[in-house]
Amino acid sequence: MGYRLGRRGFLTGMLGVSSLPLLGPLTAAAQAQTLRFFGWGDGTYYKGLFDAFEKVSGEKIAFEGVPFSDLQNTILQRFRTGDSGIDVFLVDPTYVPTFSKLGILGDLTSAFGEKSKGKLFPSDIQGANYIGKMLTMPMEESTQVLFFNKGLLAKAGVEAPGVSPDARMTWDKVIELAKKVQAAGAETGFGFEQVDRYYQLQVLPESLGGGPGVKGEDLLTVDVANDAWLQAGKWYGSIFADGVASRAPTKSQEMRDLFKAGRLAFLVGGPWNIAEFSKVEGLDYGAAPHPYFAGGKAVTPSESFHLGMAADTKNVDKALNFLNYAGLDKDGAVVAAGGSGLSANIGATQEILSRIPQQNPNLKGIDALMQYELANTAIRRPRTLGYLQLEELVTRAWSDIRNGNGAAETFAQLQSELERSFKRIPH
């Protein structure tokens, strides 16, 4: 593709790759397995998918993973050696342009370009394509809702919010209610599941019309210091300064545990939490539409992981078989969604959503809500060659604001840092 992965200086300059240690090759036992899958964590999340695929195909999968925060950088480091030791790997779709430039994704166009039409959401197909080629297989989808603890709200005399999109509350209203519940004894009033993360917080300036932080035809013009970003940043800082949101914990699982323990009144999070929350004995909870800013528009985070076939794999046929099962086969796509997560497969998502109210009567109507959000309010992260830097630096900026730094100063500095970083990206 015109770039040499062996040039560490190029990767560092273009993509801002940190100096992570290179992982060694897979063990001999793992190499003896059929397919080598690279992702995040210890593989527990994907075990159901691997087992189901083995049952229908007879093929086993060897998993290798790293911490979530290290995933993208490690993928780049692995491919720079010229022998990645990977057959299939998780791809955040915002990195498709970057991975395409680096030539690490196998071309899926002939295998799935036509076959995916009508089976996958059109927006997911669009996210998998770049410069006329289908380069990834969309696997998961996502949205966000406002979870709330019904018991804590009742104790404070706060009426539980409705699940209809028409009942959508403003951010100010949510914080007002959260403070009332907190005053009545709740440890924490409000929280975001994915603290400071770009995926979770992009909607704040977007709701106010401030855009995703980049603009222009190539999405390489930085725009994170406009009035909408400033207003969103001031609001974000205020909820931590007021104490209605806690500056700790900061990990997603810690936020989920806080809600499960009945110590958090309102939590903005994804549908993947439903299976986990519904298993907690005594946790009486509900869900409402994702909030928005008064005078702005309702927007919700969307999209999720795709699967990529390594350009240097020797297991092309087996890799394609797995991608087909996880993405286009309805039964496989349901399993790949991991319980209450959503799928890029239209039929699978319909089936998953239909099951949720049956599993928890408190969530009646949430299936219609999420279908509405996916069709009407969902926004996607910008597909820019500078996304690696954008995500890292914007997330750091939100963290600084959460910890007390001023929004104006923080976003002005962010603007300068991103502009300097983007100048190193070949156009």
CSV table of C-alpha atoms in Angstrom, one decimal:
chain,number,residue,atom,x,y,z
A,1,MET,CA,0.0,0.0,0.0
A,2,GLY,CA,3.0,2.3,-0.3
A,3,TYR,CA,4.0,2.1,3.4
A,4,ARG,CA,6.6,0.0,5.0
A,5,LEU,CA,5.6,-1.4,8.4
A,6,GLY,CA,9.2,-2.0,9.4
A,7,ARG,CA,9.9,1.7,9.8
A,8,ARG,CA,9.2,2.3,13.4
A,9,GLY,CA,9.8,6.0,13.0
A,10,PHE,CA,7.1,6.2,10.4
A,11,LEU,CA,4.5,4.6,12.6
A,12,THR,CA,5.4,6.7,15.6
A,13,GLY,CA,5.2,9.9,13.5
A,14,MET,CA,2.1,9.1,11.6
A,15,LEU,CA,0.0,7.3,14.2
A,16,GLY,CA,1.4,8.3,17.6
A,17,VAL,CA,2.1,4.7,18.5
A,18,SER,CA,3.5,4.3,22.0
A,19,SER,CA,6.6,2.2,22.6
A,20,LEU,CA,4.8,-1.0,23.7
A,21,PRO,CA,6.9,-4.1,23.9
A,22,LEU,CA,6.4,-6.5,21.0
A,23,LEU,CA,4.6,-9.7,21.9
A,24,GLY,CA,6.4,-12.8,21.0
A,25,PRO,CA,5.0,-15.4,18.6
A,26,LEU,CA,2.2,-17.7,19.8
A,27,THR,CA,3.1,-20.9,21.6
A,28,ALA,CA,3.6,-24.1,19.6
A,29,ALA,CA,0.3,-25.4,21.1
A,30,ALA,CA,-1.5,-22.3,19.9
A,31,GLN,CA,0.0,-22.4,16.5
A,32,ALA,CA,-1.3,-26.0,16.1
A,33,GLN,CA,-4.9,-24.7,16.5
A,34,THR,CA,-6.8,-23.8,13.4
A,35,LEU,CA,-7.3,-20.0,13.7
A,36,ARG,CA,-5.3,-17.4,15.6
A,37,PHE,CA,-7.6,-14.6,17.0
A,38,PHE,CA,-6.2,-11.4,18.5
A,39,GLY,CA,-8.3,-9.2,20.7
A,40,TRP,CA,-8.6,-7.7,24.2
A,41,GLY,CA,-8.8,-9.3,27.6
A,42,ASP,CA,-8.3,-13.0,28.4
A,43,GLY,CA,-10.8,-14.3,25.8
A,44,THR,CA,-13.6,-15.0,28.2
A,45,TYR,CA,-15.9,-12.6,26.4
A,46,TYR,CA,-15.5,-14.5,23.1
A,47,LYS,CA,-15.6,-18.0,24.5
A,48,GLY,CA,-19.2,-18.5,23.6
A,49,LEU,CA,-18.5,-17.5,20.0
A,50,PHE,CA,-15.4,-19.7,19.7
A,51,ASP,CA,-17.3,-22.7,21.2
A,52,ALA,CA,-20.3,-22.2,18.9
A,53,PHE,CA,-18.0,-21.9,15.8
A,54,GLU,CA,-16.1,-25.0,16.7
A,55,LYS,CA,-19.4,-26.9,17.1
A,56,VAL,CA,-20.6,-25.9,13.6
A,57,SER,CA,-17.3,-26.1,11.8
A,58,GLY,CA,-15.1,-28.4,13.8
A,59,GLU,CA,-12.4,-25.7,13.8
A,60,LYS,CA,-10.8,-24.5,17.0
A,61,ILE,CA,-9.6,-21.0,17.7
A,62,ALA,CA,-6.5,-19.9,19.6
A,63,PHE,CA,-7.0,-16.6,21.4
A,64,GLU,CA,-4.4,-14.0,22.3
A,65,GLY,CA,-5.2,-10.7,24.0
A,66,VAL,CA,-3.9,-7.6,25.6
A,67,PRO,CA,-5.6,-5.0,27.9
A,68,PHE,CA,-8.2,-3.0,26.1
A,69,SER,CA,-6.3,0.3,26.2
A,70,ASP,CA,-3.3,-1.4,24.4
A,71,LEU,CA,-5.2,-3.1,21.6
A,72,GLN,CA,-4.8,-0.7,18.7
A,73,ASN,CA,-1.2,0.1,19.3
A,74,THR,CA,-0.3,-3.5,19.8
A,75,ILE,CA,-1.9,-4.5,16.6
A,76,LEU,CA,0.2,-2.0,14.8
A,77,GLN,CA,3.3,-3.2,16.5
A,78,ARG,CA,2.6,-6.9,15.7
A,79,PHE,CA,2.2,-6.2,12.0
A,80,ARG,CA,5.4,-4.1,11.7
A,81,THR,CA,7.4,-7.3,12.1
A,82,GLY,CA,6.3,-8.7,8.8
A,83,ASP,CA,4.9,-11.9,10.4
A,84,SER,CA,2.1,-10.9,12.8
A,85,GLY,CA,1.1,-14.4,13.9
A,86,ILE,CA,-2.5,-13.3,13.6
A,87,ASP,CA,-5.3,-14.6,11.3
A,88,VAL,CA,-8.3,-12.7,12.6
A,89,PHE,CA,-8.3,-9.6,14.8
A,90,LEU,CA,-10.7,-7.1,16.3
A,91,VAL,CA,-10.8,-3.8,14.5
A,92,ASP,CA,-12.3,-0.6,15.8
A,93,PRO,CA,-13.9,0.7,12.5
A,94,THR,CA,-12.5,4.2,13.0
A,95,TYR,CA,-9.1,2.7,12.3
A,96,VAL,CA,-10.1,1.2,8.9
A,97,PRO,CA,-8.5,4.1,7.0
A,98,THR,CA,-5.3,3.9,9.0
A,99,PHE,CA,-5.1,0.1,8.8
A,100,SER,CA,-5.8,0.4,5.0
A,101,LYS,CA,-3.0,2.8,4.5
A,102,LEU,CA,-0.7,0.4,6.4
A,103,GLY,CA,-1.8,-2.6,4.3
A,104,ILE,CA,-2.6,-4.9,7.3
A,105,LEU,CA,-6.2,-5.7,6.3
A,106,GLY,CA,-7.1,-8.5,3.9
A,107,ASP,CA,-9.5,-7.5,1.1
A,108,LEU,CA,-13.0,-9.0,1.8
A,109,THR,CA,-14.8,-7.4,-1.2
A,110,SER,CA,-15.1,-10.5,-3.4
A,111,ALA,CA,-16.1,-12.7,-0.5
A,112,PHE,CA,-18.6,-10.4,1.3
A,113,GLY,CA,-19.2,-7.2,-0.7
A,114,GLU,CA,-22.5,-8.3,-2.2
A,115,LYS,CA,-23.4,-11.0,0.3
A,116,SER,CA,-23.5,-8.5,3.2
A,117,LYS,CA,-26.1,-6.3,1.6
A,118,GLY,CA,-29.5,-6.7,3.2
A,119,LYS,CA,-28.0,-8.6,6.1
A,120,LEU,CA,-26.0,-5.9,7.8
A,121,PHE,CA,-27.0,-2.4,8.7
A,122,PRO,CA,-26.1,-0.1,5.8
A,123,SER,CA,-24.1,2.3,8.1
A,124,ASP,CA,-22.0,-0.7,9.3
A,125,ILE,CA,-21.3,-1.7,5.7
A,126,GLN,CA,-20.3,1.8,5.0
A,127,GLY,CA,-17.9,1.7,8.0
A,128,ALA,CA,-16.3,-1.5,6.7
A,129,ASN,CA,-15.6,0.0,3.3
A,130,TYR,CA,-12.7,2.3,2.4
A,131,ILE,CA,-11.6,3.5,-1.1
A,132,GLY,CA,-13.9,1.1,-2.8
A,133,LYS,CA,-13.0,-2.0,-0.8
A,134,MET,CA,-14.7,-3.9,2.0
A,135,LEU,CA,-11.9,-4.4,4.5
A,136,THR,CA,-13.6,-5.6,7.6
A,137,MET,CA,-16.6,-7.6,8.7
A,138,PRO,CA,-19.0,-5.6,11.0
A,139,MET,CA,-19.8,-7.8,14.1
A,140,GLU,CA,-21.2,-5.7,16.9
A,141,GLU,CA,-23.4,-2.6,17.1
A,142,SER,CA,-24.1,-0.3,20.1
A,143,THR,CA,-26.2,2.4,21.6
A,144,GLN,CA,-26.4,3.9,25.0
A,145,VAL,CA,-29.3,4.3,27.5
A,146,LEU,CA,-29.8,5.9,30.9
A,147,PHE,CA,-30.0,3.2,33.6
A,148,PHE,CA,-31.5,4.1,36.9
A,149,ASN,CA,-31.9,2.5,40.3
A,150,LYS,CA,-35.7,2.4,40.9
A,151,GLY,CA,-35.3,1.9,44.7
A,152,LEU,CA,-33.0,4.9,45.2
A,153,LEU,CA,-35.3,7.1,43.1
A,154,ALA,CA,-38.4,5.9,45.1
A,155,LYS,CA,-36.7,6.6,48.4
A,156,ALA,CA,-36.0,10.2,47.2
A,157,GLY,CA,-39.6,10.7,46.0
A,158,VAL,CA,-38.3,11.0,42.4
A,159,GLU,CA,-40.6,9.5,39.7
A,160,ALA,CA,-39.0,7.0,37.5
A,161,PRO,CA,-38.4,8.4,34.0
A,162,GLY,CA,-40.2,6.9,31.0
A,163,VAL,CA,-38.7,4.7,28.4
A,164,SER,CA,-40.2,6.3,25.3
A,165,PRO,CA,-38.1,8.6,23.2
A,166,ASP,CA,-40.6,11.3,23.9
A,167,ALA,CA,-39.6,11.1,27.6
A,168,ARG,CA,-36.0,12.0,26.9
A,169,MET,CA,-34.6,14.3,29.6
A,170,THR,CA,-32.1,17.1,29.3
A,171,TRP,CA,-28.7,16.7,31.0
A,172,ASP,CA,-29.6,19.5,33.4
A,173,LYS,CA,-32.8,17.6,34.4
A,174,VAL,CA,-30.9,14.3,35.0
A,175,ILE,CA,-28.4,16.1,37.2
A,176,GLU,CA,-31.2,17.8,39.1
A,177,LEU,CA,-32.8,14.5,39.8
A,178,ALA,CA,-29.5,12.8,40.6
A,179,LYS,CA,-28.8,15.5,43.3
A,180,LYS,CA,-32.1,14.8,44.9
A,181,VAL,CA,-31.5,11.1,45.0
A,182,GLN,CA,-28.0,11.7,46.4
A,183,ALA,CA,-29.4,14.0,49.1
A,184,ALA,CA,-31.8,11.2,50.1
A,185,GLY,CA,-28.9,8.8,50.7
A,186,ALA,CA,-27.4,7.6,47.4
A,187,GLU,CA,-23.6,7.5,47.5
A,188,THR,CA,-23.3,8.8,43.9
A,189,GLY,CA,-25.9,10.5,41.9
A,190,PHE,CA,-24.7,10.1,38.3
A,191,GLY,CA,-21.9,8.4,36.3
A,192,PHE,CA,-20.8,7.5,32.8
A,193,GLU,CA,-19.8,3.9,32.3
A,194,GLN,CA,-16.9,4.7,30.1
A,195,VAL,CA,-15.3,7.6,32.0
A,196,ASP,CA,-13.6,10.2,29.8
A,197,ARG,CA,-13.7,8.0,26.7
A,198,TYR,CA,-14.2,9.6,23.3
A,199,TYR,CA,-16.9,7.1,22.3
A,200,GLN,CA,-19.0,8.0,25.4
A,201,LEU,CA,-18.5,11.8,25.4
A,202,GLN,CA,-18.5,12.7,21.7
A,203,VAL,CA,-22.2,13.3,22.0
A,204,LEU,CA,-21.8,16.2,24.5
A,205,PRO,CA,-20.4,18.7,22.0
A,206,GLU,CA,-22.3,17.0,19.2
A,207,SER,CA,-25.6,17.6,20.9
A,208,LEU,CA,-24.7,21.3,21.0
A,209,GLY,CA,-23.7,21.4,17.4
A,210,GLY,CA,-20.0,21.5,18.0
A,211,GLY,CA,-19.1,18.5,15.8
A,212,PRO,CA,-16.8,15.6,16.5
A,213,GLY,CA,-13.6,17.6,16.9
A,214,VAL,CA,-12.4,17.4,13.3
A,215,LYS,CA,-13.8,18.8,10.1
A,216,GLY,CA,-12.9,19.3,6.4
A,217,GLU,CA,-13.1,16.9,3.5
A,218,ASP,CA,-10.3,14.7,4.9
A,219,LEU,CA,-11.3,15.3,8.6
A,220,LEU,CA,-7.8,16.5,9.4
A,221,THR,CA,-8.8,20.0,10.4
A,222,VAL,CA,-8.9,20.2,14.2
A,223,ASP,CA,-12.0,21.9,15.8
A,224,VAL,CA,-12.1,21.2,19.5
A,225,ALA,CA,-12.1,24.7,20.9
A,226,ASN,CA,-15.4,26.0,19.6
A,227,ASP,CA,-18.2,27.4,21.8
A,228,ALA,CA,-20.1,24.1,21.9
A,229,TRP,CA,-17.0,22.1,23.0
A,230,LEU,CA,-16.4,24.7,25.7
A,231,GLN,CA,-20.0,24.6,26.9
A,232,ALA,CA,-19.9,20.8,27.0
A,233,GLY,CA,-16.6,20.8,28.8
A,234,LYS,CA,-17.8,23.3,31.5
A,235,TRP,CA,-20.8,21.1,32.1
A,236,TYR,CA,-18.7,17.9,32.4
A,237,GLY,CA,-16.4,19.6,34.9
A,238,SER,CA,-19.3,20.9,36.9
A,239,ILE,CA,-20.8,17.5,37.7
A,240,PHE,CA,-17.6,16.4,39.3
A,241,ALA,CA,-17.0,19.7,41.0
A,242,ASP,CA,-20.5,19.5,42.5
A,243,GLY,CA,-19.9,15.9,43.7
A,244,VAL,CA,-23.0,14.5,42.0
A,245,ALA,CA,-20.5,12.5,39.9
A,246,SER,CA,-17.5,11.0,41.5
A,247,ARG,CA,-13.9,11.5,40.3
A,248,ALA,CA,-13.3,7.8,41.2
A,249,PRO,CA,-13.7,5.1,40.1
A,250,THR,CA,-12.7,5.5,36.5
A,251,LYS,CA,-12.8,2.0,35.1
A,252,SER,CA,-15.9,0.7,33.3
A,253,GLN,CA,-16.2,-2.4,35.4
A,254,GLU,CA,-15.9,-0.4,38.6
A,255,MET,CA,-18.8,1.9,37.4
A,256,ARG,CA,-20.9,-1.2,36.6
A,257,ASP,CA,-20.1,-2.6,40.1
A,258,LEU,CA,-21.1,0.6,41.7
A,259,PHE,CA,-24.5,0.5,40.0
A,260,LYS,CA,-24.9,-3.2,40.8
A,261,ALA,CA,-24.2,-2.6,44.4
A,262,GLY,CA,-27.1,-0.1,44.6
A,263,ARG,CA,-24.7,2.8,45.3
A,264,LEU,CA,-25.3,4.8,42.0
A,265,ALA,CA,-28.6,6.4,41.0
A,266,PHE,CA,-28.1,7.0,37.3
A,267,LEU,CA,-25.6,5.4,34.9
A,268,VAL,CA,-25.2,6.1,31.2
A,269,GLY,CA,-24.1,2.8,29.7
A,270,GLY,CA,-24.6,0.3,26.9
A,271,PRO,CA,-27.1,-2.6,26.5
A,272,TRP,CA,-24.3,-5.1,27.1
A,273,ASN,CA,-24.8,-4.4,30.8
A,274,ILE,CA,-28.4,-5.7,30.8
A,275,ALA,CA,-27.4,-9.4,31.1
A,276,GLU,CA,-25.0,-8.6,34.0
A,277,PHE,CA,-27.4,-6.2,35.8
A,278,SER,CA,-30.4,-8.6,35.5
A,279,LYS,CA,-28.4,-11.3,37.3
A,280,VAL,CA,-28.0,-9.2,40.5
A,281,GLU,CA,-30.5,-10.3,43.1
A,282,GLY,CA,-32.5,-7.4,44.5
A,283,LEU,CA,-31.3,-4.9,41.9
A,284,ASP,CA,-34.5,-3.1,40.8
A,285,TYR,CA,-33.6,-1.0,37.9
A,286,GLY,CA,-35.0,0.5,34.7
A,287,ALA,CA,-33.8,2.3,31.6
A,288,ALA,CA,-34.6,5.6,29.9
A,289,PRO,CA,-33.5,7.5,26.8
A,290,HIS,CA,-30.0,8.9,26.6
A,291,PRO,CA,-30.1,12.6,27.7
A,292,TYR,CA,-29.4,15.7,25.5
A,293,PHE,CA,-28.7,19.4,26.0
A,294,ALA,CA,-31.6,21.8,26.1
A,295,GLY,CA,-31.7,23.6,22.8
A,296,GLY,CA,-29.6,21.0,21.2
A,297,LYS,CA,-30.3,17.7,19.4
A,298,ALA,CA,-30.6,14.2,20.7
A,299,VAL,CA,-27.5,12.1,19.7
A,300,THR,CA,-26.3,8.8,20.9
A,301,PRO,CA,-23.1,6.8,20.5
A,302,SER,CA,-23.1,3.9,18.1
A,303,GLU,CA,-21.0,1.3,16.3
A,304,SER,CA,-18.7,-1.2,17.7
A,305,PHE,CA,-16.0,-3.8,16.8
A,306,HIS,CA,-15.5,-5.3,13.4
A,307,LEU,CA,-13.4,-8.3,12.5
A,308,GLY,CA,-10.4,-8.0,10.2
A,309,MET,CA,-8.5,-10.7,8.3
A,310,ALA,CA,-4.8,-10.3,8.6
A,311,ALA,CA,-3.3,-9.5,5.2
A,312,ASP,CA,-0.4,-11.9,5.9
A,313,THR,CA,-2.6,-14.8,7.1
A,314,LYS,CA,-2.0,-18.2,5.5
A,315,ASN,CA,-5.4,-19.4,6.7
A,316,VAL,CA,-7.6,-17.3,4.3
A,317,ASP,CA,-10.4,-19.9,3.8
A,318,LYS,CA,-10.7,-20.6,7.5
A,319,ALA,CA,-10.6,-16.9,8.4
A,320,LEU,CA,-13.3,-16.1,5.9
A,321,ASN,CA,-15.4,-19.0,7.2
A,322,PHE,CA,-15.2,-17.5,10.7
A,323,LEU,CA,-16.0,-14.0,9.6
A,324,ASN,CA,-19.0,-15.2,7.7
A,325,TYR,CA,-20.3,-17.1,10.8
A,326,ALA,CA,-19.7,-14.1,13.2
A,327,GLY,CA,-21.1,-11.5,10.9
A,328,LEU,CA,-23.5,-12.8,8.3
A,329,ASP,CA,-24.9,-16.0,9.8
A,330,LYS,CA,-27.8,-14.9,12.0
A,331,ASP,CA,-27.2,-17.6,14.7
A,332,GLY,CA,-23.5,-16.9,14.8
A,333,ALA,CA,-24.1,-13.1,15.0
A,334,VAL,CA,-26.4,-13.5,18.0
A,335,VAL,CA,-23.7,-15.4,19.8
A,336,ALA,CA,-21.1,-12.9,18.8
A,337,ALA,CA,-23.1,-10.1,20.3
A,338,GLY,CA,-22.5,-11.6,23.7
A,339,GLY,CA,-25.9,-11.8,25.3
A,340,SER,CA,-27.5,-8.4,25.4
A,341,GLY,CA,-25.1,-6.6,23.2
A,342,LEU,CA,-26.3,-5.6,19.7
A,343,SER,CA,-25.2,-6.9,16.4
A,344,ALA,CA,-24.4,-5.3,13.1
A,345,ASN,CA,-26.5,-8.1,11.6
A,346,ILE,CA,-30.0,-6.8,11.2
A,347,GLY,CA,-31.8,-10.1,11.9
A,348,ALA,CA,-29.6,-10.9,14.9
A,349,THR,CA,-30.3,-7.5,16.5
A,350,GLN,CA,-34.0,-7.9,16.1
A,351,GLU,CA,-33.8,-11.2,17.8
A,352,ILE,CA,-31.6,-9.9,20.6
A,353,LEU,CA,-33.9,-6.9,21.3
A,354,SER,CA,-37.0,-9.1,21.3
A,355,ARG,CA,-35.5,-11.2,24.1
A,356,ILE,CA,-34.6,-8.4,26.5
A,357,PRO,CA,-38.1,-7.5,27.8
A,358,GLN,CA,-38.8,-11.2,28.3
A,359,GLN,CA,-35.8,-11.6,30.5
A,360,ASN,CA,-36.6,-8.5,32.6
A,361,PRO,CA,-40.1,-7.1,32.8
A,362,ASN,CA,-38.7,-3.8,34.1
A,363,LEU,CA,-37.2,-3.2,30.7
A,364,LYS,CA,-40.5,-3.3,28.8
A,365,GLY,CA,-40.2,-0.9,25.9
A,366,ILE,CA,-36.4,-0.8,25.8
A,367,ASP,CA,-36.3,-2.8,22.6
A,368,ALA,CA,-38.4,-0.2,20.8
A,369,LEU,CA,-36.2,2.6,22.4
A,370,MET,CA,-33.0,1.1,21.1
A,371,GLN,CA,-34.4,0.5,17.7
A,372,TYR,CA,-35.4,4.2,17.6
A,373,GLU,CA,-32.0,5.3,18.7
A,374,LEU,CA,-30.2,3.3,16.1
A,375,ALA,CA,-32.5,4.6,13.4
A,376,ASN,CA,-32.7,8.3,14.4
A,377,THR,CA,-30.1,9.5,16.9
A,378,ALA,CA,-27.0,7.3,16.4
A,379,ILE,CA,-23.8,9.1,15.4
A,380,ARG,CA,-20.5,7.6,14.5
A,381,ARG,CA,-17.0,8.6,15.3
A,382,PRO,CA,-15.0,10.3,12.5
A,383,ARG,CA,-13.1,8.1,10.1
A,384,THR,CA,-10.0,10.2,10.0
A,385,LEU,CA,-6.4,9.1,9.6
A,386,GLY,CA,-5.8,11.1,12.8
A,387,TYR,CA,-8.2,9.1,14.9
A,388,LEU,CA,-5.6,7.4,17.0
A,389,GLN,CA,-4.3,10.8,18.2
A,390,LEU,CA,-7.8,12.3,18.4
A,391,GLU,CA,-9.1,9.6,20.7
A,392,GLU,CA,-6.0,9.5,22.9
A,393,LEU,CA,-5.7,13.3,23.4
A,394,VAL,CA,-9.4,14.1,23.6
A,395,THR,CA,-9.8,11.4,26.3
A,396,ARG,CA,-6.9,12.8,28.2
A,397,ALA,CA,-8.5,16.3,28.0
A,398,TRP,CA,-11.8,15.0,29.4
A,399,SER,CA,-9.8,13.4,32.2
A,400,ASP,CA,-8.1,16.7,33.0
A,401,ILE,CA,-11.5,18.5,33.1
A,402,ARG,CA,-12.9,15.8,35.3
A,403,ASN,CA,-10.0,16.3,37.7
A,404,GLY,CA,-10.6,20.1,38.0
A,405,ASN,CA,-8.8,21.7,35.0
A,406,GLY,CA,-10.7,24.5,33.2
A,407,ALA,CA,-12.4,23.6,30.0
A,408,ALA,CA,-11.3,26.7,28.1
A,409,GLU,CA,-7.6,26.2,28.9
A,410,THR,CA,-7.8,22.5,28.4
A,411,PHE,CA,-9.4,22.6,25.0
A,412,ALA,CA,-7.2,25.4,23.8
A,413,GLN,CA,-4.2,23.2,24.6
A,414,LEU,CA,-5.9,20.2,23.0
A,415,GLN,CA,-6.4,22.2,19.8
A,416,SER,CA,-2.7,23.0,19.6
A,417,GLU,CA,-1.6,19.5,20.4
A,418,LEU,CA,-3.8,17.9,17.8
A,419,GLU,CA,-2.8,20.4,15.2
A,420,ARG,CA,0.9,19.6,15.8
A,421,SER,CA,0.2,15.9,15.7
A,422,PHE,CA,-1.9,16.0,12.6
A,423,LYS,CA,0.8,17.9,10.7
A,424,ARG,CA,2.9,14.7,10.8
A,425,ILE,CA,0.2,12.6,9.0
A,426,PRO,CA,0.9,12.1,5.3
A,427,HIS,CA,-2.0,13.4,3.2
